[in-house]
Amino acid sequence: MKSKKLICGAVAVAITMTATFTGCVTINEKDMKQTIATVDITKSADLGELDAYKSAITEDVIVKRQLVAAFINAGSSYISAGYSYADTFNLLVESLIANSVVTQYAILYVLKEKVDAGDITLAEYNAKDGEAAQLEYLLGGENSDGVLMAKYSLYSSLNSLLDSYETDYLTDEDEYVGTDTRSTPANVDTAKEDYVPLTEAGALDYGVYTGYGDYLLEGAGVYEAQDGTTKISRRKAYSTFVSYLKSNYLLTEEDTDTTDILSLTYVKDEYVSQLQQSVIEEFSDMYNEAQEKIIDGTDENGVYTFIKDKYDGVDGLYTEQSKTYSTTSTFETALNNLSDTSFVLYAPDTTNDTQEIDGTYGTYGFVYNILLPFSTAQQTQLNSIQTGLENGTITDNDYYADRNELLKSILTTDQRSAWFNGTTDYSFNAKESTVESYYGKDEGRDYLFFENNLTKPDEYEALKNYIGLYSYNGSVSKNSDGSYKLIAKKLTIDDLLDEFESYIEFVLGGDKVEVHAGDTLSGSTTDFTGYYATSDFTKDGDEKEIDYSKFVYATGKVSLENTDKDDMYVTTSDRYKAMAAVNELQFAYTTDTAILSQYLGYSISAYETSYIKEFEYAAQQALRMGVGAFKVCAGDYGWHLIYVVDAFSFDGGEVYTPVWTKERIETEGTFENKFYEWIKDSTLSNEVSSKRSEIITSFSNDTTVTKNEKAYKDLLEIEG
């Protein structure tokens, strides 16, 4: 979870160039130089011990050009949200002022701390030529973390923008453009928050690529250009960028050499903004240290007392839930809202409300669902049979027997074609990558997905609840237009069970999966043929009541060494690996796409549900078996392969058994770690928000801030 920073205002520093002006407004070079506001917090009498450093601050003059740039960067989000142009510009002005106020305060604070520590001197800071040089010095020099992050953020934003423009010059009329989509796992292509590419010498290994001068591809470090890029196509893209700046009067008379991107006034201003943000983040880190000491406080036994109190203190979350989650409705609502920041710590007792079966009672939990559907033709046949049932021309037994015949012929295929030929090509040939071991390699199945996440762990976040080593199940070849020819292997339900068993065992290592025919683990492990011979689907001695156990095709269990809920998200645990492997198979095969956006799959009640009865029965019975259990059942949609991700105890009570020690809290993925990070994040976020409000309230007033609304009145009068 990210730590909260003292990010100021709503003005995005990332260059987007997505908004522009409409209506009648005249802007020229002279107009863009007009002062819309000035900020100087050193005029305040409330600086306290920071007053000795006020010579470091000069009055910040916010000009109209900055407001226009802010609108280009962030204005479209306001306009699309329904704000008027007047409201948008007023908000942006306030954001610019707030950012200036907090930046000035942060500079003074960090300066004082570093001068006191003997790292820098006030005189040397003041002697630096220009704001950028001063901020670089304050942050620790050219190769300091803050400066490198500022440069990388700016350069990557510029390259991304130029990439988007260049696409127009690279697109071949005959090139394949996909439109299909399929959900992807969380964190796909998500860069780590603190990643900066460095050379062995510790310098930034990344540059801007414009096609001009020193900004050539060979000098851009680890930046990866788009396929087909040339110096000509990149120069065209860069010309579009410069034209955009010019049309919005963001070029100045000082911008004589427009081929030198880093010398442009607009870009230099953006660099200063990035440096300012780095200073604000450093101030935020310094300010938060005192709060973190409170959060990390321990008693004589090494117990984190602050965190423990948030868990089970008088006003703790567990204490509260033990009172409110005793009823079915409130608990089920909580289950549906489960997330990384919404925990369920207490479960109700179901032993008095549900029937005991083999020593267990109904329970709550979460399941994954891999749905193998009827084909269009099979669904047409099923509809015809359903009509006969509704008309009374066939019995329930006839209907289910006929449905079984259709189930026998269901074939499924790998559903990930959209990850090849969709709007984004996520595929890569594993044989040409650093991935050495993956499922299907021995069969010549070599295409995997999400190369950045799998092969660049220092740069990209790990995929969430997803292993990533299940290769596309079929043959793959690339067409001349860039699309892929895919011939997916057709699988029966038995074939899918084989894939299910084999992939989990590949991930866990060893013989870990047991599969039996029928509704129990005591059935035949190999013979599923008797399922289709069933002709009576009612309970013994009851001609009307349906026996849903007869719709269960297979039952199984994954042997997990550690089923402890407290270690559920520890990526090295077998519980997590099995869960992530099954989730990956969902992405590969299920046509129930709604499951792909669920936090832990579908929440299942111990009582009546809204699911079809076949699914409800199988899921609830699987939950009785615990985490790692699975069942295959039939239904009117096709086959359901149901895997138990999480199950609550049927006798209720405390869900976790946390140990609030340093070891548990620092072990990533444990419940203690996730709860700690949530408490820390929310606590620091509240503190940061309060501190930001305090700074703005104290130093944004008539003494320190002047506004000149006349300078931007014309912008307020734009009509959408």
PDB file of C-alpha atoms in Angstrom, residues 185-192 416 419 426-431 433-439 446-472 503 506-507 576 580 584:
ATOM      1  CA  PRO A 185      -5.512  -9.139 -13.443  1.00  0.00           C
ATOM      2  CA  ALA A 186      -4.702  -6.271 -11.099  1.00  0.00           C
ATOM      3  CA  ASN A 187      -1.385  -4.431 -11.508  1.00  0.00           C
ATOM      4  CA  VAL A 188      -0.890  -5.153 -15.211  1.00  0.00           C
ATOM      5  CA  ASP A 189       1.894  -2.821 -16.445  1.00  0.00           C
ATOM      6  CA  THR A 190       1.746  -0.871 -13.181  1.00  0.00           C
ATOM      7  CA  ALA A 191       5.131   0.700 -12.505  1.00  0.00           C
ATOM      8  CA  LYS A 192       6.377   0.777  -8.939  1.00  0.00           C
ATOM      9  CA  ARG A 416      -7.541 -15.079 -23.890  1.00  0.00           C
ATOM     10  CA  TRP A 419      -4.921 -10.452 -25.011  1.00  0.00           C
ATOM     11  CA  TYR A 426      -0.286  -8.348 -23.833  1.00  0.00           C
ATOM     12  CA  SER A 427       1.302 -11.500 -25.237  1.00  0.00           C
ATOM     13  CA  PHE A 428       4.958 -12.436 -25.537  1.00  0.00           C
ATOM     14  CA  ASN A 429       6.923 -15.478 -26.608  1.00  0.00           C
ATOM     15  CA  ALA A 430       8.378 -16.921 -23.422  1.00  0.00           C
ATOM     16  CA  LYS A 431      11.159 -18.679 -25.367  1.00  0.00           C
ATOM     17  CA  SER A 433      12.288 -13.908 -22.705  1.00  0.00           C
ATOM     18  CA  THR A 434      13.988 -14.484 -19.374  1.00  0.00           C
ATOM     19  CA  VAL A 435      11.161 -16.731 -18.155  1.00  0.00           C
ATOM     20  CA  GLU A 436      12.728 -20.177 -17.920  1.00  0.00           C
ATOM     21  CA  SER A 437       9.997 -22.421 -16.538  1.00  0.00           C
ATOM     22  CA  TYR A 438       6.339 -22.227 -17.455  1.00  0.00           C
ATOM     23  CA  TYR A 439       3.399 -24.578 -17.864  1.00  0.00           C
ATOM     24  CA  ASP A 446       5.212 -20.757 -25.508  1.00  0.00           C
ATOM     25  CA  TYR A 447       3.010 -17.675 -25.304  1.00  0.00           C
ATOM     26  CA  LEU A 448       2.524 -15.994 -21.954  1.00  0.00           C
ATOM     27  CA  PHE A 449       1.163 -12.571 -21.041  1.00  0.00           C
ATOM     28  CA  PHE A 450       2.217  -9.415 -19.161  1.00  0.00           C
ATOM     29  CA  GLU A 451       5.946  -9.522 -19.829  1.00  0.00           C
ATOM     30  CA  ASN A 452       6.702  -6.357 -17.863  1.00  0.00           C
ATOM     31  CA  ASN A 453       5.239  -7.736 -14.642  1.00  0.00           C
ATOM     32  CA  LEU A 454       6.818 -11.168 -15.056  1.00  0.00           C
ATOM     33  CA  THR A 455      10.313 -10.163 -16.143  1.00  0.00           C
ATOM     34  CA  LYS A 456      10.904  -6.740 -14.550  1.00  0.00           C
ATOM     35  CA  PRO A 457      10.086  -7.138 -10.852  1.00  0.00           C
ATOM     36  CA  ASP A 458      12.219  -4.136  -9.870  1.00  0.00           C
ATOM     37  CA  GLU A 459      10.243  -1.845 -12.148  1.00  0.00           C
ATOM     38  CA  TYR A 460       6.709  -3.263 -12.128  1.00  0.00           C
ATOM     39  CA  GLU A 461       4.325  -4.409  -9.416  1.00  0.00           C
ATOM     40  CA  ALA A 462       3.611  -8.116  -9.114  1.00  0.00           C
ATOM     41  CA  LEU A 463       0.322  -9.297 -10.581  1.00  0.00           C
ATOM     42  CA  LYS A 464      -2.274  -9.677  -7.851  1.00  0.00           C
ATOM     43  CA  ASN A 465      -3.610 -13.188  -7.156  1.00  0.00           C
ATOM     44  CA  TYR A 466      -2.110 -14.345 -10.438  1.00  0.00           C
ATOM     45  CA  ILE A 467       0.903 -16.571 -11.173  1.00  0.00           C
ATOM     46  CA  GLY A 468       1.337 -15.811 -14.884  1.00  0.00           C
ATOM     47  CA  LEU A 469       2.945 -19.091 -16.009  1.00  0.00           C
ATOM     48  CA  TYR A 470      -0.048 -20.758 -17.699  1.00  0.00           C
ATOM     49  CA  SER A 471       0.729 -20.547 -21.413  1.00  0.00           C
ATOM     50  CA  TYR A 472      -1.909 -20.059 -24.088  1.00  0.00           C
ATOM     51  CA  TYR A 503      -1.333 -26.515 -13.360  1.00  0.00           C
ATOM     52  CA  PHE A 506       3.015 -27.367 -11.401  1.00  0.00           C
ATOM     53  CA  VAL A 507       2.707 -24.237  -9.263  1.00  0.00           C
ATOM     54  CA  TYR A 576      -1.800 -18.144  -2.000  1.00  0.00           C
ATOM     55  CA  ALA A 580      -3.495 -17.462  -7.701  1.00  0.00           C
ATOM     56  CA  GLU A 584      -5.302 -17.508 -13.591  1.00  0.00           C
TER      57      GLU A 584
END
